[in-house]
Amino acid sequence: KAGVTQTPRYLIKTRGQQVTLSCSPISGHRSVSWYQQTPGQGLQFLFEYFSETQRNKGNFPGRFSGRQFSNSRSEMNVSTLELGDSALYLCASSFAAGDTEAFFGQGTRLTVV
Amino acid sequence: TQLLEQSPQFLSIQEGENLTVYCNSSSVFSSLQWYRQEPGEGPVLLVTVVTGGEVKKLKRLTFQFGDARKDSSLHITAAQPGDTGLYLCAGRGSSNTGKLIFGQGTTLQVKP
């Protein structure tokens, strides 16, 4: 059974640009959450999607947005990139909303220059 | 705001030694998960504890959830170099949210 797949693995973008990251959850899982990991702040919750609906949102500016498709795949978008957006972006897959176990992908390493 | 305080932040020990990592909060969590993360990779789930007082064992790793579901510990017996990595605890505030609140992590180095 395939795990959580995140693409791309690495990205280098320039300040002011926008970026879209993709996450395919484990087959049969319908809940996807996104996290940002930085050395200073650790792992911070961005948002959670279930059945194409955003259920929770973390304390991030509106430049961070996401969506989920009918096949449970999810994308997150960051517009007007800032240097501080450089981070490892992680996607977690769960069978159902509020399910106790979350499985993470390998992440997308975003570097903003 | 729910917070998880994880300690110690860094641990460097010799192969064969025992160690304990702590995860504490003033808030109650519906469940708590422990992950291990290698550099540049995503966290890998080790265990989920749900019931207060619960103890789970995974080979040389023992996980405990506090009676009040506010704290947890991870004990490793006879550590090996392969145990090296970043250990993260993550709590779920309620059973109907997918949001996980993470501790800052414990970087463990086990020297041969």
JSON list of C-alpha atoms in Angstrom, two decimals:
[
{"chain": "A", "resi": 1, "resn": "LYS", "atom": "CA", "xyz": [0.00, 0.00, 0.00]},
{"chain": "A", "resi": 2, "resn": "ALA", "atom": "CA", "xyz": [1.56, 3.28, -1.08]},
{"chain": "A", "resi": 3, "resn": "GLY", "atom": "CA", "xyz": [2.27, 5.90, 1.52]},
{"chain": "A", "resi": 4, "resn": "VAL", "atom": "CA", "xyz": [1.69, 9.63, 1.42]},
{"chain": "A", "resi": 5, "resn": "THR", "atom": "CA", "xyz": [3.21, 11.19, -1.68]},
{"chain": "A", "resi": 6, "resn": "GLN", "atom": "CA", "xyz": [4.29, 14.81, -1.79]},
{"chain": "A", "resi": 7, "resn": "THR", "atom": "CA", "xyz": [5.53, 16.58, -4.87]},
{"chain": "A", "resi": 8, "resn": "PRO", "atom": "CA", "xyz": [7.86, 18.15, -5.60]},
{"chain": "A", "resi": 9, "resn": "ARG", "atom": "CA", "xyz": [10.50, 17.15, -3.03]},
{"chain": "A", "resi": 10, "resn": "TYR", "atom": "CA", "xyz": [12.51, 20.32, -3.48]},
{"chain": "A", "resi": 11, "resn": "LEU", "atom": "CA", "xyz": [11.69, 23.81, -4.71]},
{"chain": "A", "resi": 12, "resn": "ILE", "atom": "CA", "xyz": [13.65, 27.03, -5.01]},
{"chain": "A", "resi": 13, "resn": "LYS", "atom": "CA", "xyz": [11.61, 30.17, -5.54]},
{"chain": "A", "resi": 14, "resn": "THR", "atom": "CA", "xyz": [12.26, 33.89, -5.56]},
{"chain": "A", "resi": 15, "resn": "ARG", "atom": "CA", "xyz": [10.68, 36.36, -3.15]},
{"chain": "A", "resi": 16, "resn": "GLY", "atom": "CA", "xyz": [7.32, 37.56, -4.44]},
{"chain": "A", "resi": 17, "resn": "GLN", "atom": "CA", "xyz": [6.60, 34.44, -6.46]},
{"chain": "A", "resi": 18, "resn": "GLN", "atom": "CA", "xyz": [3.90, 31.95, -5.65]},
{"chain": "A", "resi": 19, "resn": "VAL", "atom": "CA", "xyz": [4.16, 28.18, -5.23]},
{"chain": "A", "resi": 20, "resn": "THR", "atom": "CA", "xyz": [1.82, 25.19, -5.26]},
{"chain": "A", "resi": 21, "resn": "LEU", "atom": "CA", "xyz": [2.61, 21.99, -3.38]},
{"chain": "A", "resi": 22, "resn": "SER", "atom": "CA", "xyz": [0.78, 18.71, -3.89]},
{"chain": "A", "resi": 23, "resn": "CYS", "atom": "CA", "xyz": [-0.11, 15.83, -1.57]},
{"chain": "A", "resi": 24, "resn": "SER", "atom": "CA", "xyz": [-1.66, 12.47, -2.41]},
{"chain": "A", "resi": 25, "resn": "PRO", "atom": "CA", "xyz": [-2.88, 10.71, 0.74]},
{"chain": "A", "resi": 26, "resn": "ILE", "atom": "CA", "xyz": [-2.81, 7.00, 1.45]},
{"chain": "A", "resi": 27, "resn": "SER", "atom": "CA", "xyz": [-5.41, 5.20, -0.62]},
{"chain": "A", "resi": 28, "resn": "GLY", "atom": "CA", "xyz": [-8.73, 5.25, 1.23]},
{"chain": "A", "resi": 29, "resn": "HIS", "atom": "CA", "xyz": [-7.75, 8.13, 3.49]},
{"chain": "A", "resi": 30, "resn": "ARG", "atom": "CA", "xyz": [-10.00, 11.16, 3.21]},
{"chain": "A", "resi": 31, "resn": "SER", "atom": "CA", "xyz": [-8.40, 13.60, 5.64]},
{"chain": "A", "resi": 32, "resn": "VAL", "atom": "CA", "xyz": [-5.33, 15.67, 4.81]},
{"chain": "A", "resi": 33, "resn": "SER", "atom": "CA", "xyz": [-3.51, 18.12, 7.06]},
{"chain": "A", "resi": 34, "resn": "TRP", "atom": "CA", "xyz": [-0.60, 20.40, 6.27]},
{"chain": "A", "resi": 35, "resn": "TYR", "atom": "CA", "xyz": [2.25, 21.48, 8.55]},
{"chain": "A", "resi": 36, "resn": "GLN", "atom": "CA", "xyz": [5.19, 23.82, 8.27]},
{"chain": "A", "resi": 37, "resn": "GLN", "atom": "CA", "xyz": [8.46, 22.77, 9.90]},
{"chain": "A", "resi": 38, "resn": "THR", "atom": "CA", "xyz": [11.26, 25.24, 10.60]},
{"chain": "A", "resi": 39, "resn": "PRO", "atom": "CA", "xyz": [14.27, 24.97, 12.94]},
{"chain": "A", "resi": 40, "resn": "GLY", "atom": "CA", "xyz": [13.03, 27.85, 15.08]},
{"chain": "A", "resi": 41, "resn": "GLN", "atom": "CA", "xyz": [9.30, 27.08, 15.33]},
{"chain": "A", "resi": 42, "resn": "GLY", "atom": "CA", "xyz": [9.20, 23.31, 14.89]},
{"chain": "A", "resi": 43, "resn": "LEU", "atom": "CA", "xyz": [6.08, 21.80, 13.34]},
{"chain": "A", "resi": 44, "resn": "GLN", "atom": "CA", "xyz": [3.14, 24.17, 13.07]},
{"chain": "A", "resi": 45, "resn": "PHE", "atom": "CA", "xyz": [-0.35, 23.31, 11.85]},
{"chain": "A", "resi": 46, "resn": "LEU", "atom": "CA", "xyz": [-1.47, 25.04, 8.65]},
{"chain": "A", "resi": 47, "resn": "PHE", "atom": "CA", "xyz": [-4.85, 23.52, 7.80]},
{"chain": "A", "resi": 48, "resn": "GLU", "atom": "CA", "xyz": [-6.94, 20.37, 7.69]},
{"chain": "A", "resi": 49, "resn": "TYR", "atom": "CA", "xyz": [-9.22, 19.16, 4.90]},
{"chain": "A", "resi": 50, "resn": "PHE", "atom": "CA", "xyz": [-11.84, 16.44, 4.90]},
{"chain": "A", "resi": 51, "resn": "SER", "atom": "CA", "xyz": [-14.19, 15.67, 2.00]},
{"chain": "A", "resi": 52, "resn": "GLU", "atom": "CA", "xyz": [-13.08, 18.81, 0.15]},
{"chain": "A", "resi": 53, "resn": "THR", "atom": "CA", "xyz": [-13.91, 21.05, 3.12]},
{"chain": "A", "resi": 54, "resn": "GLN", "atom": "CA", "xyz": [-11.46, 22.95, 5.28]},
{"chain": "A", "resi": 55, "resn": "ARG", "atom": "CA", "xyz": [-12.17, 21.91, 8.86]},
{"chain": "A", "resi": 56, "resn": "ASN", "atom": "CA", "xyz": [-9.43, 23.74, 10.72]},
{"chain": "A", "resi": 57, "resn": "LYS", "atom": "CA", "xyz": [-6.97, 26.49, 9.99]},
{"chain": "A", "resi": 58, "resn": "GLY", "atom": "CA", "xyz": [-3.81, 27.41, 11.84]},
{"chain": "A", "resi": 59, "resn": "ASN", "atom": "CA", "xyz": [-2.49, 30.85, 12.64]},
{"chain": "A", "resi": 60, "resn": "PHE", "atom": "CA", "xyz": [-0.93, 31.69, 9.29]},
{"chain": "A", "resi": 61, "resn": "PRO", "atom": "CA", "xyz": [-1.49, 34.70, 7.02]},
{"chain": "A", "resi": 62, "resn": "GLY", "atom": "CA", "xyz": [-3.96, 34.58, 4.17]},
{"chain": "A", "resi": 63, "resn": "ARG", "atom": "CA", "xyz": [-1.09, 34.07, 1.72]},
{"chain": "A", "resi": 64, "resn": "PHE", "atom": "CA", "xyz": [-1.29, 30.43, 2.71]},
{"chain": "A", "resi": 65, "resn": "SER", "atom": "CA", "xyz": [-4.25, 28.61, 1.21]},
{"chain": "A", "resi": 66, "resn": "GLY", "atom": "CA", "xyz": [-5.21, 25.10, 0.31]},
{"chain": "A", "resi": 67, "resn": "ARG", "atom": "CA", "xyz": [-7.82, 22.90, -1.22]},
{"chain": "A", "resi": 68, "resn": "GLN", "atom": "CA", "xyz": [-8.81, 19.27, -1.48]},
{"chain": "A", "resi": 69, "resn": "PHE", "atom": "CA", "xyz": [-10.15, 17.49, -4.54]},
{"chain": "A", "resi": 70, "resn": "SER", "atom": "CA", "xyz": [-12.82, 14.81, -4.81]},
{"chain": "A", "resi": 71, "resn": "ASN", "atom": "CA", "xyz": [-10.14, 12.11, -4.97]},
{"chain": "A", "resi": 72, "resn": "SER", "atom": "CA", "xyz": [-8.78, 13.38, -1.60]},
{"chain": "A", "resi": 73, "resn": "ARG", "atom": "CA", "xyz": [-5.61, 14.78, -3.14]},
{"chain": "A", "resi": 74, "resn": "SER", "atom": "CA", "xyz": [-4.72, 18.15, -1.71]},
{"chain": "A", "resi": 75, "resn": "GLU", "atom": "CA", "xyz": [-2.76, 21.18, -2.75]},
{"chain": "A", "resi": 76, "resn": "MET", "atom": "CA", "xyz": [-1.48, 24.12, -0.78]},
{"chain": "A", "resi": 77, "resn": "ASN", "atom": "CA", "xyz": [-0.55, 27.45, -2.26]},
{"chain": "A", "resi": 78, "resn": "VAL", "atom": "CA", "xyz": [1.67, 30.19, -0.91]},
{"chain": "A", "resi": 79, "resn": "SER", "atom": "CA", "xyz": [1.48, 33.54, -2.68]},
{"chain": "A", "resi": 80, "resn": "THR", "atom": "CA", "xyz": [3.87, 36.49, -2.52]},
{"chain": "A", "resi": 81, "resn": "LEU", "atom": "CA", "xyz": [6.64, 34.36, -1.05]},
{"chain": "A", "resi": 82, "resn": "GLU", "atom": "CA", "xyz": [8.82, 35.76, 1.73]},
{"chain": "A", "resi": 83, "resn": "LEU", "atom": "CA", "xyz": [12.23, 34.59, 2.88]},
{"chain": "A", "resi": 84, "resn": "GLY", "atom": "CA", "xyz": [10.64, 33.37, 6.11]},
{"chain": "A", "resi": 85, "resn": "ASP", "atom": "CA", "xyz": [8.47, 30.92, 4.17]},
{"chain": "A", "resi": 86, "resn": "SER", "atom": "CA", "xyz": [11.54, 28.74, 3.62]},
{"chain": "A", "resi": 87, "resn": "ALA", "atom": "CA", "xyz": [10.67, 25.50, 5.39]},
{"chain": "A", "resi": 88, "resn": "LEU", "atom": "CA", "xyz": [9.86, 21.83, 5.08]},
{"chain": "A", "resi": 89, "resn": "TYR", "atom": "CA", "xyz": [6.15, 21.53, 4.28]},
{"chain": "A", "resi": 90, "resn": "LEU", "atom": "CA", "xyz": [4.63, 18.29, 5.45]},
{"chain": "A", "resi": 91, "resn": "CYS", "atom": "CA", "xyz": [1.36, 16.65, 4.55]},
{"chain": "A", "resi": 92, "resn": "ALA", "atom": "CA", "xyz": [-0.34, 14.17, 6.89]},
{"chain": "A", "resi": 93, "resn": "SER", "atom": "CA", "xyz": [-2.97, 11.64, 5.85]},
{"chain": "A", "resi": 94, "resn": "SER", "atom": "CA", "xyz": [-5.67, 10.16, 8.11]},
{"chain": "A", "resi": 95, "resn": "PHE", "atom": "CA", "xyz": [-8.51, 7.76, 7.42]},
{"chain": "A", "resi": 96, "resn": "ALA", "atom": "CA", "xyz": [-11.18, 10.12, 8.71]},
{"chain": "A", "resi": 97, "resn": "ALA", "atom": "CA", "xyz": [-11.55, 13.59, 10.17]},
{"chain": "A", "resi": 98, "resn": "GLY", "atom": "CA", "xyz": [-10.34, 13.65, 13.74]},
{"chain": "A", "resi": 99, "resn": "ASP", "atom": "CA", "xyz": [-8.89, 10.15, 13.39]},
{"chain": "A", "resi": 100, "resn": "THR", "atom": "CA", "xyz": [-6.21, 9.40, 15.94]},
{"chain": "A", "resi": 101, "resn": "GLU", "atom": "CA", "xyz": [-3.40, 8.33, 13.63]},
{"chain": "A", "resi": 102, "resn": "ALA", "atom": "CA", "xyz": [-1.75, 10.62, 11.10]},
{"chain": "A", "resi": 103, "resn": "PHE", "atom": "CA", "xyz": [0.84, 9.43, 8.59]},
{"chain": "A", "resi": 104, "resn": "PHE", "atom": "CA", "xyz": [3.25, 11.90, 7.06]},
{"chain": "A", "resi": 105, "resn": "GLY", "atom": "CA", "xyz": [4.76, 12.24, 3.63]},
{"chain": "A", "resi": 106, "resn": "GLN", "atom": "CA", "xyz": [8.43, 12.97, 3.03]},
{"chain": "A", "resi": 107, "resn": "GLY", "atom": "CA", "xyz": [7.75, 16.67, 2.70]},
{"chain": "A", "resi": 108, "resn": "THR", "atom": "CA", "xyz": [8.55, 19.41, 0.23]},
{"chain": "A", "resi": 109, "resn": "ARG", "atom": "CA", "xyz": [11.64, 21.47, 1.01]},
{"chain": "A", "resi": 110, "resn": "LEU", "atom": "CA", "xyz": [10.90, 25.05, -0.09]},
{"chain": "A", "resi": 111, "resn": "THR", "atom": "CA", "xyz": [13.73, 27.55, -0.27]},
{"chain": "A", "resi": 112, "resn": "VAL", "atom": "CA", "xyz": [12.91, 31.18, -0.95]},
{"chain": "A", "resi": 113, "resn": "VAL", "atom": "CA", "xyz": [15.81, 33.32, -2.18]},
{"chain": "B", "resi": 1, "resn": "THR", "atom": "CA", "xyz": [-3.55, 27.82, 23.58]},
{"chain": "B", "resi": 2, "resn": "GLN", "atom": "CA", "xyz": [-2.44, 24.24, 24.01]},
{"chain": "B", "resi": 3, "resn": "LEU", "atom": "CA", "xyz": [1.31, 23.72, 24.26]},
{"chain": "B", "resi": 4, "resn": "LEU", "atom": "CA", "xyz": [3.53, 20.68, 24.59]},
{"chain": "B", "resi": 5, "resn": "GLU", "atom": "CA", "xyz": [6.88, 21.10, 26.32]},
{"chain": "B", "resi": 6, "resn": "GLN", "atom": "CA", "xyz": [9.34, 18.42, 25.33]},
{"chain": "B", "resi": 7, "resn": "SER", "atom": "CA", "xyz": [12.57, 17.73, 27.20]},
{"chain": "B", "resi": 8, "resn": "PRO", "atom": "CA", "xyz": [15.43, 17.41, 26.87]},
{"chain": "B", "resi": 9, "resn": "GLN", "atom": "CA", "xyz": [15.97, 19.18, 23.55]},
{"chain": "B", "resi": 10, "resn": "PHE", "atom": "CA", "xyz": [19.28, 17.42, 22.89]},
{"chain": "B", "resi": 11, "resn": "LEU", "atom": "CA", "xyz": [20.66, 14.14, 24.13]},
{"chain": "B", "resi": 12, "resn": "SER", "atom": "CA", "xyz": [23.99, 12.56, 23.27]},
{"chain": "B", "resi": 13, "resn": "ILE", "atom": "CA", "xyz": [24.64, 9.15, 24.82]},
{"chain": "B", "resi": 14, "resn": "GLN", "atom": "CA", "xyz": [26.75, 6.04, 24.35]},
{"chain": "B", "resi": 15, "resn": "GLU", "atom": "CA", "xyz": [25.41, 2.86, 22.85]},
{"chain": "B", "resi": 16, "resn": "GLY", "atom": "CA", "xyz": [23.84, 0.68, 25.53]},
{"chain": "B", "resi": 17, "resn": "GLU", "atom": "CA", "xyz": [22.66, 3.50, 27.78]},
{"chain": "B", "resi": 18, "resn": "ASN", "atom": "CA", "xyz": [19.02, 4.09, 28.73]},
{"chain": "B", "resi": 19, "resn": "LEU", "atom": "CA", "xyz": [17.18, 7.36, 28.25]},
{"chain": "B", "resi": 20, "resn": "THR", "atom": "CA", "xyz": [13.81, 9.00, 28.82]},
{"chain": "B", "resi": 21, "resn": "VAL", "atom": "CA", "xyz": [12.18, 11.82, 26.86]},
{"chain": "B", "resi": 22, "resn": "TYR", "atom": "CA", "xyz": [9.37, 13.80, 28.45]},
{"chain": "B", "resi": 23, "resn": "CYS", "atom": "CA", "xyz": [6.41, 15.59, 26.95]},
{"chain": "B", "resi": 24, "resn": "ASN", "atom": "CA", "xyz": [4.39, 17.81, 29.31]},
{"chain": "B", "resi": 25, "resn": "SER", "atom": "CA", "xyz": [1.41, 20.12, 29.07]},
{"chain": "B", "resi": 26, "resn": "SER", "atom": "CA", "xyz": [-1.09, 21.89, 31.28]},
{"chain": "B", "resi": 27, "resn": "SER", "atom": "CA", "xyz": [-3.81, 20.85, 28.82]},
{"chain": "B", "resi": 28, "resn": "VAL", "atom": "CA", "xyz": [-5.62, 17.57, 28.38]},
{"chain": "B", "resi": 29, "resn": "PHE", "atom": "CA", "xyz": [-5.19, 15.72, 25.10]},
{"chain": "B", "resi": 30, "resn": "SER", "atom": "CA", "xyz": [-7.57, 13.15, 23.63]},
{"chain": "B", "resi": 31, "resn": "SER", "atom": "CA", "xyz": [-4.60, 11.24, 22.26]},
{"chain": "B", "resi": 32, "resn": "LEU", "atom": "CA", "xyz": [-0.87, 11.59, 21.95]},
{"chain": "B", "resi": 33, "resn": "GLN", "atom": "CA", "xyz": [1.42, 10.32, 19.24]},
{"chain": "B", "resi": 34, "resn": "TRP", "atom": "CA", "xyz": [5.17, 9.84, 19.12]},
{"chain": "B", "resi": 35, "resn": "TYR", "atom": "CA", "xyz": [7.10, 10.21, 15.89]},
{"chain": "B", "resi": 36, "resn": "ARG", "atom": "CA", "xyz": [10.70, 9.76, 14.82]},
{"chain": "B", "resi": 37, "resn": "GLN", "atom": "CA", "xyz": [12.12, 11.89, 12.04]},
{"chain": "B", "resi": 38, "resn": "GLU", "atom": "CA", "xyz": [15.31, 11.54, 10.02]},
{"chain": "B", "resi": 39, "resn": "PRO", "atom": "CA", "xyz": [16.94, 14.65, 8.46]},
{"chain": "B", "resi": 40, "resn": "GLY", "atom": "CA", "xyz": [15.11, 15.75, 5.31]},
{"chain": "B", "resi": 41, "resn": "GLU", "atom": "CA", "xyz": [12.35, 13.18, 5.74]},
{"chain": "B", "resi": 42, "resn": "GLY", "atom": "CA", "xyz": [8.85, 13.24, 7.15]},
{"chain": "B", "resi": 43, "resn": "PRO", "atom": "CA", "xyz": [8.02, 12.06, 10.69]},
{"chain": "B", "resi": 44, "resn": "VAL", "atom": "CA", "xyz": [7.33, 8.34, 11.03]},
{"chain": "B", "resi": 45, "resn": "LEU", "atom": "CA", "xyz": [4.62, 7.32, 13.49]},
{"chain": "B", "resi": 46, "resn": "LEU", "atom": "CA", "xyz": [5.90, 5.14, 16.33]},
{"chain": "B", "resi": 47, "resn": "VAL", "atom": "CA", "xyz": [2.88, 4.84, 18.59]},
{"chain": "B", "resi": 48, "resn": "THR", "atom": "CA", "xyz": [-0.47, 6.37, 19.56]},
{"chain": "B", "resi": 49, "resn": "VAL", "atom": "CA", "xyz": [-1.66, 6.42, 23.17]},
{"chain": "B", "resi": 50, "resn": "VAL", "atom": "CA", "xyz": [-5.27, 7.22, 23.95]},
{"chain": "B", "resi": 51, "resn": "THR", "atom": "CA", "xyz": [-6.16, 6.07, 27.47]},
{"chain": "B", "resi": 52, "resn": "GLY", "atom": "CA", "xyz": [-4.85, 7.77, 30.62]},
{"chain": "B", "resi": 53, "resn": "GLY", "atom": "CA", "xyz": [-2.21, 5.57, 32.27]},
{"chain": "B", "resi": 54, "resn": "GLU", "atom": "CA", "xyz": [-1.70, 3.56, 29.09]},
{"chain": "B", "resi": 55, "resn": "VAL", "atom": "CA", "xyz": [1.69, 1.93, 28.55]},
{"chain": "B", "resi": 56, "resn": "LYS", "atom": "CA", "xyz": [2.77, 0.63, 25.15]},
{"chain": "B", "resi": 57, "resn": "LYS", "atom": "CA", "xyz": [5.97, -1.17, 24.25]},
{"chain": "B", "resi": 58, "resn": "LEU", "atom": "CA", "xyz": [7.66, -1.31, 20.89]},
{"chain": "B", "resi": 59, "resn": "LYS", "atom": "CA", "xyz": [10.75, -3.52, 21.20]},
{"chain": "B", "resi": 60, "resn": "ARG", "atom": "CA", "xyz": [13.16, -1.45, 23.31]},
{"chain": "B", "resi": 61, "resn": "LEU", "atom": "CA", "xyz": [10.86, 1.60, 23.37]},
{"chain": "B", "resi": 62, "resn": "THR", "atom": "CA", "xyz": [8.29, 2.09, 26.14]},
{"chain": "B", "resi": 63, "resn": "PHE", "atom": "CA", "xyz": [5.65, 4.81, 25.86]},
{"chain": "B", "resi": 64, "resn": "GLN", "atom": "CA", "xyz": [3.46, 6.02, 28.71]},
{"chain": "B", "resi": 65, "resn": "PHE", "atom": "CA", "xyz": [0.47, 8.37, 28.74]},
{"chain": "B", "resi": 66, "resn": "GLY", "atom": "CA", "xyz": [-0.12, 10.18, 32.02]},
{"chain": "B", "resi": 67, "resn": "ASP", "atom": "CA", "xyz": [-3.18, 9.36, 34.09]},
{"chain": "B", "resi": 68, "resn": "ALA", "atom": "CA", "xyz": [-4.61, 12.85, 33.47]},
{"chain": "B", "resi": 69, "resn": "ARG", "atom": "CA", "xyz": [-3.70, 12.70, 29.76]},
{"chain": "B", "resi": 70, "resn": "LYS", "atom": "CA", "xyz": [-1.56, 15.83, 30.09]},
{"chain": "B", "resi": 71, "resn": "ASP", "atom": "CA", "xyz": [1.87, 14.26, 29.77]},
{"chain": "B", "resi": 72, "resn": "SER", "atom": "CA", "xyz": [3.73, 11.38, 28.19]},
{"chain": "B", "resi": 73, "resn": "SER", "atom": "CA", "xyz": [7.15, 9.80, 28.23]},
{"chain": "B", "resi": 74, "resn": "LEU", "atom": "CA", "xyz": [9.29, 7.73, 25.90]},
{"chain": "B", "resi": 75, "resn": "HIS", "atom": "CA", "xyz": [11.88, 5.42, 27.44]},
{"chain": "B", "resi": 76, "resn": "ILE", "atom": "CA", "xyz": [14.52, 3.70, 25.33]},
{"chain": "B", "resi": 77, "resn": "THR", "atom": "CA", "xyz": [16.41, 0.78, 26.83]},
{"chain": "B", "resi": 78, "resn": "ALA", "atom": "CA", "xyz": [19.93, -0.07, 25.66]},
{"chain": "B", "resi": 79, "resn": "ALA", "atom": "CA", "xyz": [20.02, 2.60, 22.95]},
{"chain": "B", "resi": 80, "resn": "GLN", "atom": "CA", "xyz": [21.63, 1.75, 19.63]},
{"chain": "B", "resi": 81, "resn": "PRO", "atom": "CA", "xyz": [23.14, 4.01, 16.92]},
{"chain": "B", "resi": 82, "resn": "GLY", "atom": "CA", "xyz": [20.09, 3.23, 14.77]},
{"chain": "B", "resi": 83, "resn": "ASP", "atom": "CA", "xyz": [17.93, 5.04, 17.35]},
{"chain": "B", "resi": 84, "resn": "THR", "atom": "CA", "xyz": [19.59, 8.34, 16.39]},
{"chain": "B", "resi": 85, "resn": "GLY", "atom": "CA", "xyz": [17.06, 10.90, 15.16]},
{"chain": "B", "resi": 86, "resn": "LEU", "atom": "CA", "xyz": [14.56, 13.56, 16.11]},
{"chain": "B", "resi": 87, "resn": "TYR", "atom": "CA", "xyz": [11.79, 12.36, 18.42]},
{"chain": "B", "resi": 88, "resn": "LEU", "atom": "CA", "xyz": [8.55, 14.31, 18.40]},
{"chain": "B", "resi": 89, "resn": "CYS", "atom": "CA", "xyz": [5.48, 14.11, 20.58]},
{"chain": "B", "resi": 90, "resn": "ALA", "atom": "CA", "xyz": [2.20, 15.38, 19.17]},
{"chain": "B", "resi": 91, "resn": "GLY", "atom": "CA", "xyz": [-1.11, 15.80, 20.95]},
{"chain": "B", "resi": 92, "resn": "ARG", "atom": "CA", "xyz": [-4.62, 15.97, 19.60]},
{"chain": "B", "resi": 93, "resn": "GLY", "atom": "CA", "xyz": [-6.77, 18.45, 21.51]},
{"chain": "B", "resi": 94, "resn": "SER", "atom": "CA", "xyz": [-10.02, 16.69, 20.86]},
{"chain": "B", "resi": 95, "resn": "SER", "atom": "CA", "xyz": [-11.18, 13.58, 19.07]},
{"chain": "B", "resi": 96, "resn": "ASN", "atom": "CA", "xyz": [-12.96, 15.54, 16.33]},
{"chain": "B", "resi": 97, "resn": "THR", "atom": "CA", "xyz": [-10.00, 17.55, 15.09]},
{"chain": "B", "resi": 98, "resn": "GLY", "atom": "CA", "xyz": [-7.16, 16.48, 12.86]},
{"chain": "B", "resi": 99, "resn": "LYS", "atom": "CA", "xyz": [-4.93, 19.23, 14.23]},
{"chain": "B", "resi": 100, "resn": "LEU", "atom": "CA", "xyz": [-1.83, 17.96, 15.99]},
{"chain": "B", "resi": 101, "resn": "ILE", "atom": "CA", "xyz": [0.11, 20.12, 18.44]},
{"chain": "B", "resi": 102, "resn": "PHE", "atom": "CA", "xyz": [3.77, 19.22, 18.38]},
{"chain": "B", "resi": 103, "resn": "GLY", "atom": "CA", "xyz": [6.48, 19.47, 20.99]},
{"chain": "B", "resi": 104, "resn": "GLN", "atom": "CA", "xyz": [9.75, 21.08, 19.93]},
{"chain": "B", "resi": 105, "resn": "GLY", "atom": "CA", "xyz": [11.40, 17.69, 19.58]},
{"chain": "B", "resi": 106, "resn": "THR", "atom": "CA", "xyz": [14.32, 15.86, 21.13]},
{"chain": "B", "resi": 107, "resn": "THR", "atom": "CA", "xyz": [17.42, 15.30, 19.02]},
{"chain": "B", "resi": 108, "resn": "LEU", "atom": "CA", "xyz": [18.99, 12.02, 20.08]},
{"chain": "B", "resi": 109, "resn": "GLN", "atom": "CA", "xyz": [22.51, 10.99, 19.11]},
{"chain": "B", "resi": 110, "resn": "VAL", "atom": "CA", "xyz": [23.66, 7.51, 20.07]},
{"chain": "B", "resi": 111, "resn": "LYS", "atom": "CA", "xyz": [27.40, 7.03, 19.69]},
{"chain": "B", "resi": 112, "resn": "PRO", "atom": "CA", "xyz": [28.84, 3.58, 18.95]}
]
